[in-house]
Amino acid sequence: MSHLPAIDIHIKRALISVSEKNGLIPLARRLNNLGIKLLSTGGTARAIRESGIEVTDVSEITKFRECLDGRIKTLHPNIHAGILARTTMEEDLNTLRELGIQPIELVVVNLYPFKKAVSRPDTELGNAIDKIDIGGPTMLRAAAKNFAHTSVLTHPGQYDAFLTELEENDSFIRYDTRLELARAGFNHTAEYDNLIAGYFNSLEDKIPPRQINISLPEAHGLRYGENPHQKAGVYGEVGHYIDCFHGKELSYNNYLDLDAAIQLMRDFGDEPSCAIIKHTIPCGAASGDTLTKAYEKAFSTDTVSPFGGIVIANRTLDLITAQAIDKIFTEIIIAPGFDDEALELLTQKANRRLVRLKNAGGDVPAFSFRSIFCGALAQEADQLAADPSGFKAVSKRTPTAEEMKDLLFAWKIVKNVKSNGIVFAKNGKTLGIGSGQTSRVDSSEIAITKAGKFGHSLKHSVLASDAFFPFSDGIEAAAKAGASAIIQPGGSVRDQEVVDMADKYNMAMIFTGMRHFKH
């Protein structure tokens, strides 16, 4: 049947079988008040009946009792013929009459909590398998496929609007509503299947797995993408991580900058720290005794680039820090919290976005993805924390305690700088940053030039490089600029020449043994 009848459908019978019982009784009561006959299974039927609402067990319809510990309840022609019947076709209606089956115009199903079960690290395979729903997805897919004649509800958040439409239209539901609910139903089963497939893929000893299934719900649409002619949206559980509670809606580019800011700040512990991000690159970062000092040190790195940028803090933002940030136009401020006085000041500018970071340390993605011409690239996320115990001092002179502290600080920053990445730092603050150049020497020269431009002496500073130095000229340039210690991965065929150059200038050099390219 190629043509779907775009007509309102009268709801007479509803099949309800839900794992999530929230909203169940109000739903059942309002359907019952409309004279809609309720069919149900297991615990759902029991809950409805205990609330004094009349309900018919599915087993009475199938003439077959539930079996195999409830695994078989609704997988029966008397159920699925009722769901799949095209009730505008006389042929289907005649078949139902011959078989003694009545149509089911509404299916309300949500599935076993598989995601919750496998989120626990101690979940055994057998327990995970028990949470794989079979009958539920089958009913959902059947009802969604037959949306021209049947409605499907998958989430308590849908109940109220659906019931209101029924109550206002004498138990009839519109075609457009059914189409939208079918779309949600198919997305629900697709996400569920992806969760299961992802879990089974994770069981094999292969990283990345041989197949990756991604199912992300739309969080909300965006005005446009990187440029106004590009349509865009943001997907995933955005609200679980951030809350943009003041200012304009976040843009596509804002989300990219926020991601860069959050990734950078994850590497910092409890010491008050701030970073300023512009076009996904840190233009200043620092730690200090107070959040205000950390911000002022970060801002002093480059007092031009922060205009229109993003500030991220790892502590609740206080009034004094807010006043310091408020001196220039800052597009977004992100922090775990905001003092009342800070909020009173910062909310005076209507267009400035304020973002509360709700889940900074948890749920780190296992993989990162990038789209390419043929599909996507996948890799383990670069979440490997610096481990000084694995570092190797390769120069004649070892770093002082103060140098080592700054080297670790600079190493955290350069990890988040676009390759080729160079960072000069001292006293827990960036002095010059060079990024995204086609040679490491160019990045070094830019970092040195910018440090000089903003009045920063590089004497006794440290330098971090995201990858090895292929030639010794970069070390000589850093020494002449004033750097006294360098941290880099090592691994060049000319490592010895590089170390010899460091020794020539009495520099301390650390090999980390790990690279942090960020293309």
PDB file of N, CA and C in Angstrom, residues 189-280:
ATOM      1  N   THR A 189      14.472   2.662  19.351  1.00  0.00           N
ATOM      2  CA  THR A 189      14.960   1.292  19.134  1.00  0.00           C
ATOM      3  C   THR A 189      16.355   1.299  18.519  1.00  0.00           C
ATOM      4  N   ALA A 190      16.644   2.281  17.667  1.00  0.00           N
ATOM      5  CA  ALA A 190      17.985   2.368  17.073  1.00  0.00           C
ATOM      6  C   ALA A 190      19.031   2.628  18.153  1.00  0.00           C
ATOM      7  N   GLU A 191      18.722   3.543  19.075  1.00  0.00           N
ATOM      8  CA  GLU A 191      19.649   3.836  20.165  1.00  0.00           C
ATOM      9  C   GLU A 191      19.842   2.606  21.046  1.00  0.00           C
ATOM     10  N   TYR A 192      18.752   1.908  21.299  1.00  0.00           N
ATOM     11  CA  TYR A 192      18.812   0.717  22.145  1.00  0.00           C
ATOM     12  C   TYR A 192      19.683  -0.359  21.499  1.00  0.00           C
ATOM     13  N   ASP A 193      19.465  -0.602  20.210  1.00  0.00           N
ATOM     14  CA  ASP A 193      20.272  -1.600  19.500  1.00  0.00           C
ATOM     15  C   ASP A 193      21.736  -1.190  19.444  1.00  0.00           C
ATOM     16  N   ASN A 194      21.999   0.098  19.287  1.00  0.00           N
ATOM     17  CA  ASN A 194      23.376   0.569  19.262  1.00  0.00           C
ATOM     18  C   ASN A 194      24.073   0.350  20.606  1.00  0.00           C
ATOM     19  N   LEU A 195      23.324   0.573  21.699  1.00  0.00           N
ATOM     20  CA  LEU A 195      23.879   0.324  23.024  1.00  0.00           C
ATOM     21  C   LEU A 195      24.279  -1.147  23.184  1.00  0.00           C
ATOM     22  N   ILE A 196      23.401  -2.016  22.741  1.00  0.00           N
ATOM     23  CA  ILE A 196      23.671  -3.453  22.867  1.00  0.00           C
ATOM     24  C   ILE A 196      24.857  -3.849  21.992  1.00  0.00           C
ATOM     25  N   ALA A 197      24.849  -3.405  20.731  1.00  0.00           N
ATOM     26  CA  ALA A 197      25.952  -3.727  19.827  1.00  0.00           C
ATOM     27  C   ALA A 197      27.266  -3.165  20.358  1.00  0.00           C
ATOM     28  N   GLY A 198      27.209  -1.928  20.892  1.00  0.00           N
ATOM     29  CA  GLY A 198      28.410  -1.327  21.448  1.00  0.00           C
ATOM     30  C   GLY A 198      28.958  -2.113  22.616  1.00  0.00           C
ATOM     31  N   TYR A 199      28.054  -2.611  23.447  1.00  0.00           N
ATOM     32  CA  TYR A 199      28.486  -3.422  24.589  1.00  0.00           C
ATOM     33  C   TYR A 199      29.169  -4.699  24.113  1.00  0.00           C
ATOM     34  N   PHE A 200      28.569  -5.386  23.152  1.00  0.00           N
ATOM     35  CA  PHE A 200      29.163  -6.625  22.657  1.00  0.00           C
ATOM     36  C   PHE A 200      30.479  -6.349  21.929  1.00  0.00           C
ATOM     37  N   ASN A 201      30.553  -5.229  21.207  1.00  0.00           N
ATOM     38  CA  ASN A 201      31.818  -4.874  20.563  1.00  0.00           C
ATOM     39  C   ASN A 201      32.915  -4.628  21.595  1.00  0.00           C
ATOM     40  N   SER A 202      32.523  -4.102  22.755  1.00  0.00           N
ATOM     41  CA  SER A 202      33.510  -3.806  23.792  1.00  0.00           C
ATOM     42  C   SER A 202      34.068  -5.074  24.437  1.00  0.00           C
ATOM     43  N   LEU A 203      33.396  -6.196  24.225  1.00  0.00           N
ATOM     44  CA  LEU A 203      33.859  -7.444  24.824  1.00  0.00           C
ATOM     45  C   LEU A 203      35.052  -8.022  24.088  1.00  0.00           C
ATOM     46  N   GLU A 204      35.235  -7.645  22.829  1.00  0.00           N
ATOM     47  CA  GLU A 204      36.353  -8.196  22.071  1.00  0.00           C
ATOM     48  C   GLU A 204      37.632  -7.419  22.383  1.00  0.00           C
ATOM     49  N   ASP A 205      38.738  -8.112  22.291  1.00  0.00           N
ATOM     50  CA  ASP A 205      40.027  -7.506  22.622  1.00  0.00           C
ATOM     51  C   ASP A 205      40.582  -6.793  21.393  1.00  0.00           C
ATOM     52  N   LYS A 206      39.881  -5.729  21.001  1.00  0.00           N
ATOM     53  CA  LYS A 206      40.306  -4.968  19.825  1.00  0.00           C
ATOM     54  C   LYS A 206      39.959  -3.505  20.042  1.00  0.00           C
ATOM     55  N   ILE A 207      40.948  -2.636  19.951  1.00  0.00           N
ATOM     56  CA  ILE A 207      40.750  -1.200  20.152  1.00  0.00           C
ATOM     57  C   ILE A 207      41.354  -0.464  18.966  1.00  0.00           C
ATOM     58  N   PRO A 208      40.527   0.343  18.281  1.00  0.00           N
ATOM     59  CA  PRO A 208      39.073   0.462  18.401  1.00  0.00           C
ATOM     60  C   PRO A 208      38.377  -0.835  17.952  1.00  0.00           C
ATOM     61  N   PRO A 209      37.112  -1.009  18.328  1.00  0.00           N
ATOM     62  CA  PRO A 209      36.388  -2.216  17.931  1.00  0.00           C
ATOM     63  C   PRO A 209      36.191  -2.273  16.428  1.00  0.00           C
ATOM     64  N   ARG A 210      35.883  -3.455  15.910  1.00  0.00           N
ATOM     65  CA  ARG A 210      35.769  -3.625  14.463  1.00  0.00           C
ATOM     66  C   ARG A 210      34.567  -2.858  13.881  1.00  0.00           C
ATOM     67  N   GLN A 211      33.619  -2.523  14.724  1.00  0.00           N
ATOM     68  CA  GLN A 211      32.492  -1.708  14.266  1.00  0.00           C
ATOM     69  C   GLN A 211      32.089  -0.754  15.375  1.00  0.00           C
ATOM     70  N   ILE A 212      31.796   0.477  15.000  1.00  0.00           N
ATOM     71  CA  ILE A 212      31.372   1.489  15.960  1.00  0.00           C
ATOM     72  C   ILE A 212      29.964   1.932  15.608  1.00  0.00           C
ATOM     73  N   ASN A 213      29.072   1.879  16.575  1.00  0.00           N
ATOM     74  CA  ASN A 213      27.697   2.304  16.390  1.00  0.00           C
ATOM     75  C   ASN A 213      27.452   3.555  17.216  1.00  0.00           C
ATOM     76  N   ILE A 214      27.032   4.608  16.565  1.00  0.00           N
ATOM     77  CA  ILE A 214      26.800   5.874  17.251  1.00  0.00           C
ATOM     78  C   ILE A 214      25.335   6.252  17.095  1.00  0.00           C
ATOM     79  N   SER A 215      24.704   6.542  18.210  1.00  0.00           N
ATOM     80  CA  SER A 215      23.319   7.004  18.195  1.00  0.00           C
ATOM     81  C   SER A 215      23.194   8.122  19.212  1.00  0.00           C
ATOM     82  N   LEU A 216      23.091   9.343  18.729  1.00  0.00           N
ATOM     83  CA  LEU A 216      23.027  10.501  19.608  1.00  0.00           C
ATOM     84  C   LEU A 216      21.752  11.284  19.328  1.00  0.00           C
ATOM     85  N   PRO A 217      20.936  11.506  20.334  1.00  0.00           N
ATOM     86  CA  PRO A 217      19.724  12.307  20.126  1.00  0.00           C
ATOM     87  C   PRO A 217      20.083  13.775  19.925  1.00  0.00           C
ATOM     88  N   GLU A 218      19.283  14.478  19.159  1.00  0.00           N
ATOM     89  CA  GLU A 218      19.509  15.903  18.992  1.00  0.00           C
ATOM     90  C   GLU A 218      19.238  16.622  20.306  1.00  0.00           C
ATOM     91  N   ALA A 219      20.230  17.350  20.786  1.00  0.00           N
ATOM     92  CA  ALA A 219      20.020  18.176  21.974  1.00  0.00           C
ATOM     93  C   ALA A 219      19.169  19.380  21.597  1.00  0.00           C
ATOM     94  N   HIS A 220      19.562  20.038  20.532  1.00  0.00           N
ATOM     95  CA  HIS A 220      18.772  21.128  19.959  1.00  0.00           C
ATOM     96  C   HIS A 220      19.434  21.603  18.667  1.00  0.00           C
ATOM     97  N   GLY A 221      18.673  22.310  17.863  1.00  0.00           N
ATOM     98  CA  GLY A 221      19.206  22.856  16.633  1.00  0.00           C
ATOM     99  C   GLY A 221      20.075  24.077  16.906  1.00  0.00           C
ATOM    100  N   LEU A 222      20.895  24.431  15.932  1.00  0.00           N
ATOM    101  CA  LEU A 222      21.731  25.618  16.017  1.00  0.00           C
ATOM    102  C   LEU A 222      21.364  26.560  14.873  1.00  0.00           C
ATOM    103  N   ARG A 223      21.610  27.836  15.068  1.00  0.00           N
ATOM    104  CA  ARG A 223      21.268  28.811  14.029  1.00  0.00           C
ATOM    105  C   ARG A 223      21.986  28.480  12.725  1.00  0.00           C
ATOM    106  N   TYR A 224      23.255  28.104  12.837  1.00  0.00           N
ATOM    107  CA  TYR A 224      24.036  27.667  11.680  1.00  0.00           C
ATOM    108  C   TYR A 224      25.321  27.041  12.193  1.00  0.00           C
ATOM    109  N   GLY A 225      26.159  26.562  11.274  1.00  0.00           N
ATOM    110  CA  GLY A 225      27.398  25.904  11.649  1.00  0.00           C
ATOM    111  C   GLY A 225      28.551  26.880  11.756  1.00  0.00           C
ATOM    112  N   GLU A 226      29.713  26.477  11.242  1.00  0.00           N
ATOM    113  CA  GLU A 226      30.873  27.362  11.306  1.00  0.00           C
ATOM    114  C   GLU A 226      30.615  28.674  10.571  1.00  0.00           C
ATOM    115  N   ASN A 227      29.804  28.597   9.521  1.00  0.00           N
ATOM    116  CA  ASN A 227      29.455  29.779   8.719  1.00  0.00           C
ATOM    117  C   ASN A 227      27.945  29.824   8.527  1.00  0.00           C
ATOM    118  N   PRO A 228      27.391  31.006   8.270  1.00  0.00           N
ATOM    119  CA  PRO A 228      25.935  31.153   8.185  1.00  0.00           C
ATOM    120  C   PRO A 228      25.261  30.299   7.115  1.00  0.00           C
ATOM    121  N   HIS A 229      25.992  29.885   6.079  1.00  0.00           N
ATOM    122  CA  HIS A 229      25.350  29.092   5.022  1.00  0.00           C
ATOM    123  C   HIS A 229      25.318  27.596   5.349  1.00  0.00           C
ATOM    124  N   GLN A 230      25.847  27.202   6.523  1.00  0.00           N
ATOM    125  CA  GLN A 230      25.895  25.794   6.896  1.00  0.00           C
ATOM    126  C   GLN A 230      24.884  25.494   8.004  1.00  0.00           C
ATOM    127  N   LYS A 231      23.952  24.574   7.730  1.00  0.00           N
ATOM    128  CA  LYS A 231      22.993  24.151   8.742  1.00  0.00           C
ATOM    129  C   LYS A 231      23.697  23.250   9.761  1.00  0.00           C
ATOM    130  N   ALA A 232      23.212  23.267  11.011  1.00  0.00           N
ATOM    131  CA  ALA A 232      23.911  22.526  12.060  1.00  0.00           C
ATOM    132  C   ALA A 232      22.994  22.207  13.225  1.00  0.00           C
ATOM    133  N   GLY A 233      23.431  21.284  14.047  1.00  0.00           N
ATOM    134  CA  GLY A 233      22.746  20.928  15.287  1.00  0.00           C
ATOM    135  C   GLY A 233      23.764  20.372  16.257  1.00  0.00           C
ATOM    136  N   VAL A 234      23.381  20.262  17.521  1.00  0.00           N
ATOM    137  CA  VAL A 234      24.243  19.651  18.525  1.00  0.00           C
ATOM    138  C   VAL A 234      23.540  18.401  19.041  1.00  0.00           C
ATOM    139  N   TYR A 235      24.292  17.323  19.199  1.00  0.00           N
ATOM    140  CA  TYR A 235      23.730  16.022  19.533  1.00  0.00           C
ATOM    141  C   TYR A 235      24.389  15.460  20.790  1.00  0.00           C
ATOM    142  N   GLY A 236      23.642  14.679  21.529  1.00  0.00           N
ATOM    143  CA  GLY A 236      24.165  14.077  22.740  1.00  0.00           C
ATOM    144  C   GLY A 236      23.522  14.671  23.984  1.00  0.00           C
ATOM    145  N   GLU A 237      23.964  14.204  25.135  1.00  0.00           N
ATOM    146  CA  GLU A 237      23.379  14.619  26.412  1.00  0.00           C
ATOM    147  C   GLU A 237      24.078  15.875  26.924  1.00  0.00           C
ATOM    148  N   VAL A 238      23.920  16.964  26.174  1.00  0.00           N
ATOM    149  CA  VAL A 238      24.613  18.212  26.497  1.00  0.00           C
ATOM    150  C   VAL A 238      24.257  18.691  27.897  1.00  0.00           C
ATOM    151  N   GLY A 239      22.989  18.613  28.246  1.00  0.00           N
ATOM    152  CA  GLY A 239      22.529  19.109  29.536  1.00  0.00           C
ATOM    153  C   GLY A 239      23.095  18.358  30.728  1.00  0.00           C
ATOM    154  N   HIS A 240      23.654  17.184  30.490  1.00  0.00           N
ATOM    155  CA  HIS A 240      24.268  16.420  31.574  1.00  0.00           C
ATOM    156  C   HIS A 240      25.609  17.019  31.985  1.00  0.00           C
ATOM    157  N   TYR A 241      26.213  17.777  31.076  1.00  0.00           N
ATOM    158  CA  TYR A 241      27.570  18.274  31.291  1.00  0.00           C
ATOM    159  C   TYR A 241      27.624  19.782  31.536  1.00  0.00           C
ATOM    160  N   ILE A 242      26.818  20.530  30.814  1.00  0.00           N
ATOM    161  CA  ILE A 242      26.870  21.984  30.952  1.00  0.00           C
ATOM    162  C   ILE A 242      25.464  22.560  31.032  1.00  0.00           C
ATOM    163  N   ASP A 243      25.388  23.759  31.600  1.00  0.00           N
ATOM    164  CA  ASP A 243      24.128  24.493  31.670  1.00  0.00           C
ATOM    165  C   ASP A 243      24.414  25.934  31.286  1.00  0.00           C
ATOM    166  N   CYS A 244      24.034  26.297  30.065  1.00  0.00           N
ATOM    167  CA  CYS A 244      24.180  27.690  29.630  1.00  0.00           C
ATOM    168  C   CYS A 244      22.956  28.443  30.146  1.00  0.00           C
ATOM    169  N   PHE A 245      23.100  29.056  31.305  1.00  0.00           N
ATOM    170  CA  PHE A 245      21.942  29.595  32.000  1.00  0.00           C
ATOM    171  C   PHE A 245      21.744  31.092  31.811  1.00  0.00           C
ATOM    172  N   HIS A 246      22.653  31.734  31.086  1.00  0.00           N
ATOM    173  CA  HIS A 246      22.493  33.174  30.839  1.00  0.00           C
ATOM    174  C   HIS A 246      23.110  33.515  29.488  1.00  0.00           C
ATOM    175  N   GLY A 247      22.430  34.417  28.772  1.00  0.00           N
ATOM    176  CA  GLY A 247      22.956  34.886  27.499  1.00  0.00           C
ATOM    177  C   GLY A 247      22.341  34.168  26.321  1.00  0.00           C
ATOM    178  N   LYS A 248      22.827  34.506  25.144  1.00  0.00           N
ATOM    179  CA  LYS A 248      22.324  33.909  23.914  1.00  0.00           C
ATOM    180  C   LYS A 248      22.627  32.411  23.863  1.00  0.00           C
ATOM    181  N   GLU A 249      21.911  31.728  22.982  1.00  0.00           N
ATOM    182  CA  GLU A 249      22.174  30.305  22.801  1.00  0.00           C
ATOM    183  C   GLU A 249      23.588  30.109  22.268  1.00  0.00           C
ATOM    184  N   LEU A 250      24.194  29.001  22.668  1.00  0.00           N
ATOM    185  CA  LEU A 250      25.533  28.691  22.198  1.00  0.00           C
ATOM    186  C   LEU A 250      25.525  28.366  20.714  1.00  0.00           C
ATOM    187  N   SER A 251      26.554  28.784  20.017  1.00  0.00           N
ATOM    188  CA  SER A 251      26.673  28.525  18.591  1.00  0.00           C
ATOM    189  C   SER A 251      27.544  27.297  18.345  1.00  0.00           C
ATOM    190  N   TYR A 252      27.619  26.902  17.095  1.00  0.00           N
ATOM    191  CA  TYR A 252      28.474  25.781  16.694  1.00  0.00           C
ATOM    192  C   TYR A 252      29.913  26.032  17.124  1.00  0.00           C
ATOM    193  N   ASN A 253      30.438  27.218  16.797  1.00  0.00           N
ATOM    194  CA  ASN A 253      31.812  27.547  17.156  1.00  0.00           C
ATOM    195  C   ASN A 253      31.998  27.648  18.663  1.00  0.00           C
ATOM    196  N   ASN A 254      30.957  28.123  19.372  1.00  0.00           N
ATOM    197  CA  ASN A 254      31.023  28.151  20.832  1.00  0.00           C
ATOM    198  C   ASN A 254      31.234  26.754  21.405  1.00  0.00           C
ATOM    199  N   TYR A 255      30.514  25.775  20.855  1.00  0.00           N
ATOM    200  CA  TYR A 255      30.651  24.407  21.350  1.00  0.00           C
ATOM    201  C   TYR A 255      32.053  23.866  21.107  1.00  0.00           C
ATOM    202  N   LEU A 256      32.642  24.201  19.960  1.00  0.00           N
ATOM    203  CA  LEU A 256      34.014  23.768  19.696  1.00  0.00           C
ATOM    204  C   LEU A 256      34.972  24.365  20.723  1.00  0.00           C
ATOM    205  N   ASP A 257      34.794  25.655  21.011  1.00  0.00           N
ATOM    206  CA  ASP A 257      35.661  26.311  21.998  1.00  0.00           C
ATOM    207  C   ASP A 257      35.437  25.751  23.395  1.00  0.00           C
ATOM    208  N   LEU A 258      34.179  25.490  23.731  1.00  0.00           N
ATOM    209  CA  LEU A 258      33.878  24.909  25.047  1.00  0.00           C
ATOM    210  C   LEU A 258      34.532  23.544  25.198  1.00  0.00           C
ATOM    211  N   ASP A 259      34.473  22.751  24.149  1.00  0.00           N
ATOM    212  CA  ASP A 259      35.096  21.428  24.195  1.00  0.00           C
ATOM    213  C   ASP A 259      36.593  21.556  24.444  1.00  0.00           C
ATOM    214  N   ALA A 260      37.239  22.471  23.727  1.00  0.00           N
ATOM    215  CA  ALA A 260      38.679  22.679  23.918  1.00  0.00           C
ATOM    216  C   ALA A 260      38.980  23.134  25.341  1.00  0.00           C
ATOM    217  N   ALA A 261      38.159  24.020  25.869  1.00  0.00           N
ATOM    218  CA  ALA A 261      38.372  24.533  27.222  1.00  0.00           C
ATOM    219  C   ALA A 261      38.213  23.432  28.266  1.00  0.00           C
ATOM    220  N   ILE A 262      37.167  22.625  28.131  1.00  0.00           N
ATOM    221  CA  ILE A 262      36.905  21.560  29.103  1.00  0.00           C
ATOM    222  C   ILE A 262      38.002  20.506  29.052  1.00  0.00           C
ATOM    223  N   GLN A 263      38.449  20.161  27.814  1.00  0.00           N
ATOM    224  CA  GLN A 263      39.514  19.172  27.686  1.00  0.00           C
ATOM    225  C   GLN A 263      40.783  19.658  28.368  1.00  0.00           C
ATOM    226  N   LEU A 264      41.110  20.928  28.208  1.00  0.00           N
ATOM    227  CA  LEU A 264      42.320  21.480  28.824  1.00  0.00           C
ATOM    228  C   LEU A 264      42.212  21.449  30.348  1.00  0.00           C
ATOM    229  N   MET A 265      41.096  21.901  30.878  1.00  0.00           N
ATOM    230  CA  MET A 265      40.967  22.039  32.330  1.00  0.00           C
ATOM    231  C   MET A 265      40.886  20.686  33.033  1.00  0.00           C
ATOM    232  N   ARG A 266      40.580  19.622  32.297  1.00  0.00           N
ATOM    233  CA  ARG A 266      40.524  18.292  32.918  1.00  0.00           C
ATOM    234  C   ARG A 266      41.871  17.880  33.498  1.00  0.00           C
ATOM    235  N   ASP A 267      42.955  18.409  32.950  1.00  0.00           N
ATOM    236  CA  ASP A 267      44.283  17.998  33.398  1.00  0.00           C
ATOM    237  C   ASP A 267      44.735  18.727  34.656  1.00  0.00           C
ATOM    238  N   PHE A 268      43.934  19.694  35.115  1.00  0.00           N
ATOM    239  CA  PHE A 268      44.321  20.451  36.305  1.00  0.00           C
ATOM    240  C   PHE A 268      43.590  19.913  37.529  1.00  0.00           C
ATOM    241  N   GLY A 269      44.283  19.917  38.644  1.00  0.00           N
ATOM    242  CA  GLY A 269      43.705  19.394  39.875  1.00  0.00           C
ATOM    243  C   GLY A 269      42.997  20.469  40.663  1.00  0.00           C
ATOM    244  N   ASP A 270      43.271  20.510  41.948  1.00  0.00           N
ATOM    245  CA  ASP A 270      42.563  21.415  42.849  1.00  0.00           C
ATOM    246  C   ASP A 270      43.146  22.821  42.881  1.00  0.00           C
ATOM    247  N   GLU A 271      44.383  23.011  42.425  1.00  0.00           N
ATOM    248  CA  GLU A 271      44.987  24.342  42.470  1.00  0.00           C
ATOM    249  C   GLU A 271      44.186  25.307  41.611  1.00  0.00           C
ATOM    250  N   PRO A 272      43.829  26.478  42.144  1.00  0.00           N
ATOM    251  CA  PRO A 272      43.036  27.431  41.350  1.00  0.00           C
ATOM    252  C   PRO A 272      43.686  27.698  39.992  1.00  0.00           C
ATOM    253  N   SER A 273      42.936  27.486  38.925  1.00  0.00           N
ATOM    254  CA  SER A 273      43.488  27.601  37.568  1.00  0.00           C
ATOM    255  C   SER A 273      42.468  28.212  36.627  1.00  0.00           C
ATOM    256  N   CYS A 274      42.976  28.933  35.636  1.00  0.00           N
ATOM    257  CA  CYS A 274      42.145  29.547  34.604  1.00  0.00           C
ATOM    258  C   CYS A 274      42.818  29.383  33.255  1.00  0.00           C
ATOM    259  N   ALA A 275      42.016  29.329  32.223  1.00  0.00           N
ATOM    260  CA  ALA A 275      42.538  29.333  30.859  1.00  0.00           C
ATOM    261  C   ALA A 275      41.632  30.202  30.006  1.00  0.00           C
ATOM    262  N   ILE A 276      42.236  30.814  28.996  1.00  0.00           N
ATOM    263  CA  ILE A 276      41.487  31.628  28.041  1.00  0.00           C
ATOM    264  C   ILE A 276      41.651  30.973  26.679  1.00  0.00           C
ATOM    265  N   ILE A 277      40.530  30.673  26.037  1.00  0.00           N
ATOM    266  CA  ILE A 277      40.522  29.946  24.767  1.00  0.00           C
ATOM    267  C   ILE A 277      40.041  30.858  23.650  1.00  0.00           C
ATOM    268  N   LYS A 278      40.710  30.800  22.520  1.00  0.00           N
ATOM    269  CA  LYS A 278      40.286  31.544  21.330  1.00  0.00           C
ATOM    270  C   LYS A 278      40.468  30.643  20.121  1.00  0.00           C
ATOM    271  N   HIS A 279      39.388  30.383  19.413  1.00  0.00           N
ATOM    272  CA  HIS A 279      39.424  29.501  18.243  1.00  0.00           C
ATOM    273  C   HIS A 279      40.028  28.141  18.596  1.00  0.00           C
ATOM    274  N   THR A 280      39.597  27.591  19.704  1.00  0.00           N
ATOM    275  CA  THR A 280      39.956  26.271  20.247  1.00  0.00           C
ATOM    276  C   THR A 280      41.409  26.182  20.734  1.00  0.00           C
TER     277      THR A 280
END
